[in-house]
PDB file of C-alpha atoms and ligand atoms in Angstrom:
ATOM      1  CA  MET A  28     284.021 218.959 121.605  1.00  0.00           C
ATOM      2  CA  THR A  29     287.445 219.785 120.273  1.00  0.00           C
ATOM      3  CA  ARG A  30     286.985 223.409 119.166  1.00  0.00           C
ATOM      4  CA  GLY A  31     288.487 225.622 121.833  1.00  0.00           C
ATOM      5  CA  LYS A  32     290.134 222.744 123.663  1.00  0.00           C
ATOM      6  CA  SER A  33     293.719 223.151 124.848  1.00  0.00           C
ATOM      7  CA  ILE A  34     296.352 220.472 125.353  1.00  0.00           C
ATOM      8  CA  TYR A  35     300.033 220.654 126.405  1.00  0.00           C
ATOM      9  CA  ARG A  36     303.150 220.427 124.300  1.00  0.00           C
ATOM     10  CA  LEU A  37     305.734 218.282 126.126  1.00  0.00           C
ATOM     11  CA  PHE A  38     308.209 218.129 123.234  1.00  0.00           C
ATOM     12  CA  PRO A  39     309.897 219.975 121.644  1.00  0.00           C
ATOM     13  CA  PRO A  40     310.413 222.624 124.347  1.00  0.00           C
ATOM     14  CA  PRO A  41     309.102 224.926 125.604  1.00  0.00           C
ATOM     15  CA  PHE A  42     306.293 223.263 127.560  1.00  0.00           C
ATOM     16  CA  GLU A  43     303.240 225.196 126.449  1.00  0.00           C
ATOM     17  CA  GLU A  44     299.455 225.159 126.344  1.00  0.00           C
ATOM     18  CA  VAL A  45     298.342 224.907 122.696  1.00  0.00           C
ATOM     19  CA  ALA A  46     295.046 224.609 120.819  1.00  0.00           C
ATOM     20  CA  LEU A  47     294.162 221.095 119.717  1.00  0.00           C
ATOM     21  CA  HIS A  48     292.188 222.457 116.781  1.00  0.00           C
ATOM     22  CA  GLY A  49     294.643 223.021 113.922  1.00  0.00           C
ATOM     23  CA  LEU A  50     297.511 221.225 115.673  1.00  0.00           C
ATOM     24  CA  TYR A  51     298.273 218.796 112.824  1.00  0.00           C
ATOM     25  CA  LEU A  52     296.900 221.010 110.057  1.00  0.00           C
ATOM     26  CA  SER A  53     299.802 223.373 110.604  1.00  0.00           C
ATOM     27  CA  LEU A  54     302.287 220.637 109.626  1.00  0.00           C
ATOM     28  CA  ASN A  55     301.597 221.103 105.885  1.00  0.00           C
ATOM     29  CA  LEU A  56     302.394 217.484 105.121  1.00  0.00           C
ATOM     30  CA  HIS A  57     301.286 217.997 101.513  1.00  0.00           C
ATOM     31  CA  ARG A  58     304.373 220.178 100.998  1.00  0.00           C
ATOM     32  CA  LEU A  59     306.938 217.825 102.544  1.00  0.00           C
ATOM     33  CA  SER A  60     307.678 215.425  99.703  1.00  0.00           C
ATOM     34  CA  SER A  61     311.228 215.810  98.481  1.00  0.00           C
ATOM     35  CA  ALA A  62     313.743 214.322  96.059  1.00  0.00           C
ATOM     36  CA  GLY A  63     310.959 212.689  94.070  1.00  0.00           C
ATOM     37  CA  ARG A  64     309.663 210.662  97.033  1.00  0.00           C
ATOM     38  CA  PRO A  65     306.017 210.988  98.014  1.00  0.00           C
ATOM     39  CA  PHE A  66     305.447 211.724 101.693  1.00  0.00           C
ATOM     40  CA  VAL A  67     303.717 208.679 103.210  1.00  0.00           C
ATOM     41  CA  TYR A  68     302.202 208.879 106.680  1.00  0.00           C
ATOM     42  CA  ALA A  69     300.063 206.779 108.981  1.00  0.00           C
ATOM     43  CA  ASN A  70     298.183 207.273 112.212  1.00  0.00           C
ATOM     44  CA  PHE A  71     297.394 204.643 114.846  1.00  0.00           C
ATOM     45  CA  LEU A  72     295.611 204.621 118.175  1.00  0.00           C
ATOM     46  CA  ALA A  73     297.077 202.328 120.808  1.00  0.00           C
ATOM     47  CA  SER A  74     296.745 201.492 124.489  1.00  0.00           C
ATOM     48  CA  LEU A  75     299.695 201.445 126.887  1.00  0.00           C
ATOM     49  CA  ASP A  76     299.957 197.695 126.291  1.00  0.00           C
ATOM     50  CA  GLY A  77     300.327 198.311 122.568  1.00  0.00           C
ATOM     51  CA  ARG A  78     296.923 197.035 121.465  1.00  0.00           C
ATOM     52  CA  ILE A  79     295.206 198.655 118.489  1.00  0.00           C
ATOM     53  CA  ALA A  80     292.271 196.214 118.371  1.00  0.00           C
ATOM     54  CA  LEU A  81     290.811 193.321 120.322  1.00  0.00           C
ATOM     55  CA  GLU A  82     289.171 190.074 119.204  1.00  0.00           C
ATOM     56  CA  ASP A  83     285.651 189.170 120.215  1.00  0.00           C
ATOM     57  CA  ALA A  84     284.557 185.599 121.072  1.00  0.00           C
ATOM     58  CA  SER A  85     284.093 184.750 117.369  1.00  0.00           C
ATOM     59  CA  GLY A  86     287.625 185.936 116.512  1.00  0.00           C
ATOM     60  CA  GLN A  87     286.355 189.102 114.801  1.00  0.00           C
ATOM     61  CA  THR A  88     288.570 192.114 115.542  1.00  0.00           C
ATOM     62  CA  PHE A  89     287.155 195.422 116.720  1.00  0.00           C
ATOM     63  CA  LEU A  90     288.403 198.829 117.823  1.00  0.00           C
ATOM     64  CA  PRO A  91     287.535 199.206 121.556  1.00  0.00           C
ATOM     65  CA  LYS A  92     285.387 202.313 122.148  1.00  0.00           C
ATOM     66  CA  SER A  93     287.605 203.377 125.061  1.00  0.00           C
ATOM     67  CA  LEU A  94     290.467 203.970 122.582  1.00  0.00           C
ATOM     68  CA  THR A  95     288.583 206.528 120.512  1.00  0.00           C
ATOM     69  CA  THR A  96     287.786 210.158 121.321  1.00  0.00           C
ATOM     70  CA  PRO A  97     286.391 213.078 119.291  1.00  0.00           C
ATOM     71  CA  ASP A  98     289.744 214.822 119.842  1.00  0.00           C
ATOM     72  CA  ASP A  99     291.724 211.994 118.314  1.00  0.00           C
ATOM     73  CA  PHE A 100     289.237 211.844 115.438  1.00  0.00           C
ATOM     74  CA  ARG A 101     289.654 215.562 114.818  1.00  0.00           C
ATOM     75  CA  LEU A 102     293.414 215.062 114.478  1.00  0.00           C
ATOM     76  CA  PHE A 103     292.810 212.041 112.215  1.00  0.00           C
ATOM     77  CA  LEU A 104     290.716 214.310 109.946  1.00  0.00           C
ATOM     78  CA  GLU A 105     293.354 217.055 110.001  1.00  0.00           C
ATOM     79  CA  LEU A 106     295.853 214.478 108.726  1.00  0.00           C
ATOM     80  CA  GLU A 107     293.393 213.288 106.104  1.00  0.00           C
ATOM     81  CA  ALA A 108     292.846 216.863 104.904  1.00  0.00           C
ATOM     82  CA  GLN A 109     296.519 217.064 103.902  1.00  0.00           C
ATOM     83  CA  ALA A 110     296.470 213.999 101.646  1.00  0.00           C
ATOM     84  CA  ASP A 111     296.151 213.884  97.892  1.00  0.00           C
ATOM     85  CA  CYS A 112     295.722 210.113  98.139  1.00  0.00           C
ATOM     86  CA  LEU A 113     294.321 207.766 100.796  1.00  0.00           C
ATOM     87  CA  ILE A 114     295.249 204.089 100.999  1.00  0.00           C
ATOM     88  CA  THR A 115     292.456 201.983 102.435  1.00  0.00           C
ATOM     89  CA  HIS A 116     291.732 198.270 101.998  1.00  0.00           C
ATOM     90  CA  GLY A 117     289.145 195.670 101.059  1.00  0.00           C
ATOM     91  CA  GLY A 118     288.413 194.853 104.702  1.00  0.00           C
ATOM     92  CA  TYR A 119     287.410 198.466 105.422  1.00  0.00           C
ATOM     93  CA  LEU A 120     285.030 198.596 102.446  1.00  0.00           C
ATOM     94  CA  ARG A 121     283.387 195.370 103.640  1.00  0.00           C
ATOM     95  CA  SER A 122     283.005 196.823 107.173  1.00  0.00           C
ATOM     96  CA  LEU A 123     281.645 200.074 105.736  1.00  0.00           C
ATOM     97  CA  GLN A 124     278.979 198.225 103.777  1.00  0.00           C
ATOM     98  CA  GLU A 125     278.036 196.201 106.873  1.00  0.00           C
ATOM     99  CA  LYS A 126     277.868 199.513 108.821  1.00  0.00           C
ATOM    100  CA  ARG A 127     280.414 198.212 111.327  1.00  0.00           C
ATOM    101  CA  LEU A 128     282.608 201.260 110.601  1.00  0.00           C
ATOM    102  CA  GLY A 129     281.769 204.844 109.654  1.00  0.00           C
ATOM    103  CA  ASN A 130     282.704 206.572 106.401  1.00  0.00           C
ATOM    104  CA  ILE A 131     286.172 208.171 106.344  1.00  0.00           C
ATOM    105  CA  LEU A 132     286.604 208.266 102.559  1.00  0.00           C
ATOM    106  CA  GLN A 133     285.601 211.915 102.161  1.00  0.00           C
ATOM    107  CA  ILE A 134     286.618 214.976 104.080  1.00  0.00           C
ATOM    108  CA  GLY A 135     284.706 218.053 105.241  1.00  0.00           C
ATOM    109  CA  LEU A 136     281.161 216.867 104.552  1.00  0.00           C
ATOM    110  CA  GLU A 137     279.975 217.198 108.157  1.00  0.00           C
ATOM    111  CA  GLU A 138     279.508 220.419 110.090  1.00  0.00           C
ATOM    112  CA  ARG A 139     282.340 219.601 112.518  1.00  0.00           C
ATOM    113  CA  SER A 140     284.874 219.230 109.698  1.00  0.00           C
ATOM    114  CA  ARG A 141     283.576 221.814 107.211  1.00  0.00           C
ATOM    115  CA  ASP A 142     286.623 224.007 107.883  1.00  0.00           C
ATOM    116  CA  LEU A 143     288.835 221.255 106.469  1.00  0.00           C
ATOM    117  CA  ALA A 144     287.112 221.412 103.086  1.00  0.00           C
ATOM    118  CA  ALA A 145     287.800 225.163 102.996  1.00  0.00           C
ATOM    119  CA  TRP A 146     291.401 224.551 104.081  1.00  0.00           C
ATOM    120  CA  ARG A 147     291.938 222.127 101.172  1.00  0.00           C
ATOM    121  CA  ARG A 148     290.542 224.683  98.734  1.00  0.00           C
ATOM    122  CA  ASN A 149     292.867 227.386 100.081  1.00  0.00           C
ATOM    123  CA  GLN A 150     295.843 225.053  99.753  1.00  0.00           C
ATOM    124  CA  GLY A 151     295.026 224.258  96.118  1.00  0.00           C
ATOM    125  CA  LEU A 152     294.257 220.612  96.888  1.00  0.00           C
ATOM    126  CA  LYS A 153     291.429 218.794  95.088  1.00  0.00           C
ATOM    127  CA  PRO A 154     288.133 218.831  97.039  1.00  0.00           C
ATOM    128  CA  GLN A 155     288.591 215.143  97.912  1.00  0.00           C
ATOM    129  CA  PRO A 156     291.682 212.944  97.952  1.00  0.00           C
ATOM    130  CA  ASP A 157     291.896 210.040  95.503  1.00  0.00           C
ATOM    131  CA  ILE A 158     291.629 206.521  96.871  1.00  0.00           C
ATOM    132  CA  VAL A 159     293.702 203.359  96.650  1.00  0.00           C
ATOM    133  CA  VAL A 160     292.048 200.128  97.781  1.00  0.00           C
ATOM    134  CA  ALA A 161     294.609 197.485  98.761  1.00  0.00           C
ATOM    135  CA  SER A 162     293.165 193.998  98.466  1.00  0.00           C
ATOM    136  CA  ALA A 163     294.503 190.506  97.912  1.00  0.00           C
ATOM    137  CA  SER A 164     291.058 188.908  97.485  1.00  0.00           C
ATOM    138  CA  LEU A 165     289.661 191.730  95.296  1.00  0.00           C
ATOM    139  CA  ASP A 166     286.367 190.748  96.900  1.00  0.00           C
ATOM    140  CA  PHE A 167     284.877 193.938  98.304  1.00  0.00           C
ATOM    141  CA  PRO A 168     281.983 196.299  97.550  1.00  0.00           C
ATOM    142  CA  MET A 169     282.816 199.649  95.958  1.00  0.00           C
ATOM    143  CA  PRO A 170     280.975 202.507  97.701  1.00  0.00           C
ATOM    144  CA  ALA A 171     279.089 204.762  95.275  1.00  0.00           C
ATOM    145  CA  SER A 172     280.295 207.814  97.226  1.00  0.00           C
ATOM    146  CA  ILE A 173     283.783 207.588  95.680  1.00  0.00           C
ATOM    147  CA  ARG A 174     282.571 208.276  92.131  1.00  0.00           C
ATOM    148  CA  GLU A 175     279.897 210.682  93.359  1.00  0.00           C
ATOM    149  CA  HIS A 176     282.641 212.862  94.859  1.00  0.00           C
ATOM    150  CA  GLY A 177     284.833 212.687  91.751  1.00  0.00           C
ATOM    151  CA  GLN A 178     287.582 210.710  93.476  1.00  0.00           C
ATOM    152  CA  ARG A 179     289.795 208.567  91.264  1.00  0.00           C
ATOM    153  CA  CYS A 180     289.962 205.081  92.708  1.00  0.00           C
ATOM    154  CA  LEU A 181     292.812 202.652  92.048  1.00  0.00           C
ATOM    155  CA  ILE A 182     293.027 199.066  93.242  1.00  0.00           C
ATOM    156  CA  ALA A 183     296.364 197.685  94.498  1.00  0.00           C
ATOM    157  CA  THR A 184     296.993 193.966  94.605  1.00  0.00           C
ATOM    158  CA  GLY A 185     299.642 191.322  93.955  1.00  0.00           C
ATOM    159  CA  ARG A 186     300.487 189.613  90.657  1.00  0.00           C
ATOM    160  CA  HIS A 187     298.823 186.399  91.874  1.00  0.00           C
ATOM    161  CA  ALA A 188     295.413 188.045  92.130  1.00  0.00           C
ATOM    162  CA  ASP A 189     292.441 186.047  90.811  1.00  0.00           C
ATOM    163  CA  PRO A 190     292.233 186.940  87.045  1.00  0.00           C
ATOM    164  CA  ALA A 191     288.413 186.780  87.125  1.00  0.00           C
ATOM    165  CA  ARG A 192     288.305 189.366  89.930  1.00  0.00           C
ATOM    166  CA  VAL A 193     290.834 191.524  88.072  1.00  0.00           C
ATOM    167  CA  ARG A 194     288.632 191.423  84.933  1.00  0.00           C
ATOM    168  CA  HIS A 195     285.595 192.312  87.042  1.00  0.00           C
ATOM    169  CA  TRP A 196     287.182 195.533  88.321  1.00  0.00           C
ATOM    170  CA  GLU A 197     288.686 196.424  84.945  1.00  0.00           C
ATOM    171  CA  ASN A 198     285.250 196.021  83.337  1.00  0.00           C
ATOM    172  CA  GLU A 199     283.918 198.405  85.997  1.00  0.00           C
ATOM    173  CA  GLY A 200     286.493 200.948  84.808  1.00  0.00           C
ATOM    174  CA  TYR A 201     289.039 200.760  87.656  1.00  0.00           C
ATOM    175  CA  ASP A 202     292.798 200.723  87.133  1.00  0.00           C
ATOM    176  CA  ILE A 203     294.623 197.872  88.863  1.00  0.00           C
ATOM    177  CA  LEU A 204     298.119 198.399  90.254  1.00  0.00           C
ATOM    178  CA  PHE A 205     299.986 195.067  90.414  1.00  0.00           C
ATOM    179  CA  THR A 206     302.474 195.936  93.088  1.00  0.00           C
ATOM    180  CA  GLY A 207     303.520 192.654  94.670  1.00  0.00           C
ATOM    181  CA  ASP A 208     304.985 189.305  93.620  1.00  0.00           C
ATOM    182  CA  GLY A 209     302.443 187.258  95.605  1.00  0.00           C
ATOM    183  CA  ALA A 210     298.868 187.958  96.644  1.00  0.00           C
ATOM    184  CA  MET A 211     299.581 191.177  98.576  1.00  0.00           C
ATOM    185  CA  ALA A 212     300.557 194.656  97.433  1.00  0.00           C
ATOM    186  CA  GLN A 213     304.062 195.690  98.529  1.00  0.00           C
ATOM    187  CA  GLY A 214     304.854 199.105  99.962  1.00  0.00           C
ATOM    188  CA  ASP A 215     307.816 200.012  97.732  1.00  0.00           C
ATOM    189  CA  ALA A 216     306.205 199.046  94.414  1.00  0.00           C
ATOM    190  CA  LEU A 217     302.936 200.714  95.408  1.00  0.00           C
ATOM    191  CA  VAL A 218     304.585 204.008  96.396  1.00  0.00           C
ATOM    192  CA  ASP A 219     306.619 203.969  93.160  1.00  0.00           C
ATOM    193  CA  GLU A 220     303.412 203.581  91.124  1.00  0.00           C
ATOM    194  CA  LEU A 221     301.685 206.373  93.069  1.00  0.00           C
ATOM    195  CA  ASP A 222     304.745 208.570  92.650  1.00  0.00           C
ATOM    196  CA  ALA A 223     304.611 208.015  88.866  1.00  0.00           C
ATOM    197  CA  LEU A 224     300.934 209.030  88.945  1.00  0.00           C
ATOM    198  CA  GLY A 225     301.937 212.315  90.603  1.00  0.00           C
ATOM    199  CA  TYR A 226     300.747 211.793  94.192  1.00  0.00           C
ATOM    200  CA  ARG A 227     302.803 213.716  96.788  1.00  0.00           C
ATOM    201  CA  SER A 228     301.088 213.146 100.168  1.00  0.00           C
ATOM    202  CA  ILE A 229     299.778 209.666 100.829  1.00  0.00           C
ATOM    203  CA  TYR A 230     297.848 208.893 104.002  1.00  0.00           C
ATOM    204  CA  LEU A 231     297.627 205.263 105.058  1.00  0.00           C
ATOM    205  CA  ILE A 232     294.209 204.704 106.568  1.00  0.00           C
ATOM    206  CA  ALA A 233     294.559 200.949 106.197  1.00  0.00           C
ATOM    207  CA  GLY A 234     295.422 198.446 108.907  1.00  0.00           C
ATOM    208  CA  PRO A 235     298.564 196.864 110.328  1.00  0.00           C
ATOM    209  CA  HIS A 236     299.447 194.757 107.240  1.00  0.00           C
ATOM    210  CA  MET A 237     299.736 197.815 105.025  1.00  0.00           C
ATOM    211  CA  LEU A 238     301.763 199.628 107.711  1.00  0.00           C
ATOM    212  CA  ASP A 239     304.019 196.581 107.952  1.00  0.00           C
ATOM    213  CA  THR A 240     304.889 196.518 104.250  1.00  0.00           C
ATOM    214  CA  MET A 241     305.432 200.306 104.102  1.00  0.00           C
ATOM    215  CA  VAL A 242     307.811 200.298 107.055  1.00  0.00           C
ATOM    216  CA  ARG A 243     309.583 197.070 106.010  1.00  0.00           C
ATOM    217  CA  ASN A 244     310.167 198.576 102.546  1.00  0.00           C
ATOM    218  CA  GLY A 245     311.435 201.857 103.999  1.00  0.00           C
ATOM    219  CA  ARG A 246     308.566 203.905 102.526  1.00  0.00           C
ATOM    220  CA  LEU A 247     306.850 205.303 105.609  1.00  0.00           C
ATOM    221  CA  SER A 248     307.914 208.905 106.223  1.00  0.00           C
ATOM    222  CA  ARG A 249     306.022 209.637 109.418  1.00  0.00           C
ATOM    223  CA  LEU A 250     304.025 207.804 112.057  1.00  0.00           C
ATOM    224  CA  PHE A 251     301.431 209.562 114.190  1.00  0.00           C
ATOM    225  CA  GLN A 252     300.435 207.624 117.263  1.00  0.00           C
ATOM    226  CA  THR A 253     297.833 208.407 119.875  1.00  0.00           C
ATOM    227  CA  ILE A 254     298.630 206.508 123.056  1.00  0.00           C
ATOM    228  CA  THR A 255     295.741 206.350 125.499  1.00  0.00           C
ATOM    229  CA  HIS A 256     296.658 205.797 129.130  1.00  0.00           C
ATOM    230  CA  GLN A 257     295.016 202.454 129.763  1.00  0.00           C
ATOM    231  CA  LEU A 258     296.021 198.826 129.808  1.00  0.00           C
ATOM    232  CA  LEU A 259     293.486 197.016 127.667  1.00  0.00           C
ATOM    233  CA  GLY A 260     294.509 193.401 128.213  1.00  0.00           C
ATOM    234  CA  GLY A 261     292.537 190.886 126.151  1.00  0.00           C
ATOM    235  CA  GLU A 262     294.034 187.607 124.990  1.00  0.00           C
ATOM    236  CA  GLY A 263     293.177 188.102 121.335  1.00  0.00           C
ATOM    237  CA  PHE A 264     294.500 191.431 120.044  1.00  0.00           C
ATOM    238  CA  ARG A 265     296.258 193.225 117.191  1.00  0.00           C
ATOM    239  CA  THR A 266     299.279 195.471 117.399  1.00  0.00           C
ATOM    240  CA  LEU A 267     300.809 197.822 114.811  1.00  0.00           C
ATOM    241  CA  VAL A 268     303.076 195.396 112.975  1.00  0.00           C
ATOM    242  CA  PRO A 269     302.031 191.783 112.383  1.00  0.00           C
ATOM    243  CA  GLY A 270     305.143 190.631 110.470  1.00  0.00           C
ATOM    244  CA  PRO A 271     308.577 189.324 111.568  1.00  0.00           C
ATOM    245  CA  GLU A 272     311.158 191.371 113.481  1.00  0.00           C
ATOM    246  CA  LEU A 273     311.803 194.660 111.678  1.00  0.00           C
ATOM    247  CA  GLY A 274     315.322 195.688 112.673  1.00  0.00           C
ATOM    248  CA  PRO A 275     316.509 199.193 111.721  1.00  0.00           C
ATOM    249  CA  HIS A 276     313.509 199.810 109.437  1.00  0.00           C
ATOM    250  CA  GLY A 277     311.480 200.029 112.632  1.00  0.00           C
ATOM    251  CA  HIS A 278     313.590 202.837 114.151  1.00  0.00           C
ATOM    252  CA  PHE A 279     311.898 206.196 114.690  1.00  0.00           C
ATOM    253  CA  LYS A 280     312.826 209.629 116.034  1.00  0.00           C
ATOM    254  CA  MET A 281     310.179 211.566 117.940  1.00  0.00           C
ATOM    255  CA  LEU A 282     309.306 214.952 116.416  1.00  0.00           C
ATOM    256  CA  SER A 283     306.591 216.076 118.818  1.00  0.00           C
ATOM    257  CA  LEU A 284     304.606 214.946 121.845  1.00  0.00           C
ATOM    258  CA  TYR A 285     301.402 216.534 123.118  1.00  0.00           C
ATOM    259  CA  TYR A 286     299.506 215.648 126.300  1.00  0.00           C
ATOM    260  CA  ASP A 287     295.745 215.704 126.714  1.00  0.00           C
ATOM    261  CA  PRO A 288     295.078 215.081 130.426  1.00  0.00           C
ATOM    262  CA  THR A 289     291.309 214.771 130.157  1.00  0.00           C
ATOM    263  CA  SER A 290     290.300 212.078 127.701  1.00  0.00           C
ATOM    264  CA  PRO A 291     289.469 209.272 127.112  1.00  0.00           C
ATOM    265  CA  LEU A 292     287.634 208.377 130.323  1.00  0.00           C
ATOM    266  CA  ASP A 293     289.583 211.027 132.258  1.00  0.00           C
ATOM    267  CA  THR A 294     292.787 208.954 131.918  1.00  0.00           C
ATOM    268  CA  GLY A 295     294.683 211.145 129.477  1.00  0.00           C
ATOM    269  CA  GLN A 296     296.472 210.452 126.218  1.00  0.00           C
ATOM    270  CA  TRP A 297     299.590 211.411 124.274  1.00  0.00           C
ATOM    271  CA  PHE A 298     299.613 212.527 120.679  1.00  0.00           C
ATOM    272  CA  ALA A 299     303.044 211.583 119.346  1.00  0.00           C
ATOM    273  CA  GLN A 300     304.660 212.175 115.985  1.00  0.00           C
ATOM    274  CA  PHE A 301     307.661 210.148 114.793  1.00  0.00           C
ATOM    275  CA  GLU A 302     309.936 210.314 111.783  1.00  0.00           C
ATOM    276  CA  ASN A 303     310.952 206.963 110.337  1.00  0.00           C
ATOM    277  CA  LEU A 304     314.730 206.963 110.048  1.00  0.00           C
ATOM    278  CA  SER A 305     314.648 204.665 106.988  1.00  0.00           C
ATOM    279  CA  GLY A 306     311.718 206.276 105.246  1.00  0.00           C
ATOM    280  CA  ALA A 307     312.021 210.034 105.657  1.00  0.00           C
ATOM    281  CA  ALA A 308     310.997 211.805 102.421  1.00  0.00           C
TER     282      ALA A 308
HETATM  283  N1  LIG B   8     293.743 201.450 116.505  1.00  0.00           N
HETATM  284  C1  LIG B   8     293.965 201.820 115.264  1.00  0.00           C
HETATM  285  O1  LIG B   8     294.486 202.899 114.999  1.00  0.00           O
HETATM  286  C2  LIG B   8     293.616 200.897 114.136  1.00  0.00           C
HETATM  287  C3  LIG B   8     293.994 201.212 112.841  1.00  0.00           C
HETATM  288  C4  LIG B   8     293.674 200.322 111.822  1.00  0.00           C
HETATM  289  C5  LIG B   8     292.991 199.172 112.119  1.00  0.00           C
HETATM  290  N2  LIG B   8     292.625 198.925 113.405  1.00  0.00           N
HETATM  291  C6  LIG B   8     291.912 197.701 113.773  1.00  0.00           C
HETATM  292  O2  LIG B   8     292.813 196.613 113.691  1.00  0.00           O
HETATM  293  C7  LIG B   8     292.114 195.451 113.303  1.00  0.00           C
HETATM  294  C8  LIG B   8     292.826 194.803 112.129  1.00  0.00           C
HETATM  295  O3  LIG B   8     292.910 195.778 111.128  1.00  0.00           O
HETATM  296  P1  LIG B   8     292.545 195.577 109.605  1.00  0.00           P
HETATM  297  O4  LIG B   8     291.513 194.540 109.435  1.00  0.00           O
HETATM  298  O5  LIG B   8     292.321 196.937 109.106  1.00  0.00           O
HETATM  299  O6  LIG B   8     293.906 195.139 109.063  1.00  0.00           O
HETATM  300  P2  LIG B   8     294.732 194.222 108.144  1.00  0.00           P
HETATM  301  O7  LIG B   8     294.703 192.824 108.672  1.00  0.00           O
HETATM  302  O8  LIG B   8     296.032 194.888 108.055  1.00  0.00           O
HETATM  303  O9  LIG B   8     294.058 194.295 106.724  1.00  0.00           O
HETATM  304  C9  LIG B   8     292.856 193.701 106.375  1.00  0.00           C
HETATM  305  C10 LIG B   8     292.636 193.628 104.891  1.00  0.00           C
HETATM  306  O10 LIG B   8     293.342 194.595 104.143  1.00  0.00           O
HETATM  307  C11 LIG B   8     293.769 194.084 102.872  1.00  0.00           C
HETATM  308  N3  LIG B   8     295.214 194.256 102.850  1.00  0.00           N
HETATM  309  C12 LIG B   8     295.995 194.685 103.859  1.00  0.00           C
HETATM  310  N4  LIG B   8     297.261 194.790 103.460  1.00  0.00           N
HETATM  311  C13 LIG B   8     297.287 194.443 102.170  1.00  0.00           C
HETATM  312  C14 LIG B   8     298.307 194.361 101.186  1.00  0.00           C
HETATM  313  N5  LIG B   8     299.581 194.624 101.473  1.00  0.00           N
HETATM  314  N6  LIG B   8     297.975 193.957  99.936  1.00  0.00           N
HETATM  315  C15 LIG B   8     296.696 193.657  99.632  1.00  0.00           C
HETATM  316  N7  LIG B   8     295.684 193.707 100.527  1.00  0.00           N
HETATM  317  C16 LIG B   8     295.985 194.104 101.763  1.00  0.00           C
HETATM  318  C17 LIG B   8     293.268 192.687 102.806  1.00  0.00           C
HETATM  319  O11 LIG B   8     292.027 192.787 102.135  1.00  0.00           O
HETATM  320  P3  LIG B   8     291.320 191.596 101.354  1.00  0.00           P
HETATM  321  O12 LIG B   8     290.766 190.701 102.413  1.00  0.00           O
HETATM  322  O13 LIG B   8     290.287 192.306 100.543  1.00  0.00           O
HETATM  323  O14 LIG B   8     292.359 190.884 100.543  1.00  0.00           O
HETATM  324  C18 LIG B   8     293.106 192.353 104.294  1.00  0.00           C
HETATM  325  O15 LIG B   8     292.120 191.379 104.518  1.00  0.00           O
HETATM  326  C19 LIG B   8     290.678 195.897 113.004  1.00  0.00           C
HETATM  327  O16 LIG B   8     289.873 195.609 114.111  1.00  0.00           O
HETATM  328  C20 LIG B   8     290.777 197.391 112.846  1.00  0.00           C
HETATM  329  O17 LIG B   8     289.598 198.065 113.260  1.00  0.00           O
HETATM  330  C21 LIG B   8     292.938 199.746 114.423  1.00  0.00           C
END
């Protein structure tokens, strides 16, 4: 497991052995918003050939097991612990209900992440981050756990959303954020709404479409990327950004790079952290 594990800092100098546990927690991302701009960050796992997911024979996408490790998941949770708001999406809630994905909507409920609940308390953060569900279809199940843990849940969609679905969620007591001119929520309008609601550290745990709109609109502050040392191949795949060429909005500066030589599958992986030059808070 991760506790006690060491990895190597390659950048910035000096080269040094460091503890994996606490590596991202020490960044204090919840204190980095500035000039009225919430700090928005995302984290992706990719292979050397830039794949974040593969397609099975039916066209369904999945996260290959060889991309994931307990160490990467620990860092994912450390990032989550620093958020006052998580942005997920309708697709995740459907997968959660079908038990195709595990629950990442609450933090610190399991033994291995209990320390993160205590860390949030010490930092004056609410026990659980609030949740935004981005959805164009508005057709997803709402997990009971969100209300059970006292998390406010907002739904972000576009102005062309189905009025019957909008009424359904309003009748259930959820606030809808209309943050796009079409069917989809847009990054800039969504971050402006969340800013007005007082959120300072916003963690994108959604997929590539949400990352695309955040970066394209210049609202992503930081990108964390775990790069596992394997070529996945696969003719059907997903990568980080599905939309058209990005230009300067897609330019990043590396802030740190750590090397774990032992996992996954003894290949090794890099944990990289990048600042978006258009979206820095
Ligand atoms: N390797 C990694 O780090 C990583 C990270 C994330 C995802 N993945 C994988 O990549 C594959 C594709 O990811 P995905 O399905 O999460 O991604 P996606 O295609 O970006 O998003 C899927 C759903 O999110 C909602 N959505 C996304 N952006 C939206 C927006 N701007 N406005 C409104 N709704 C929006 C839509 O929900 P509705 O259908 O409800 O309208 C959409 O169907 C999956 O296999 C996933 O497991 C890998």
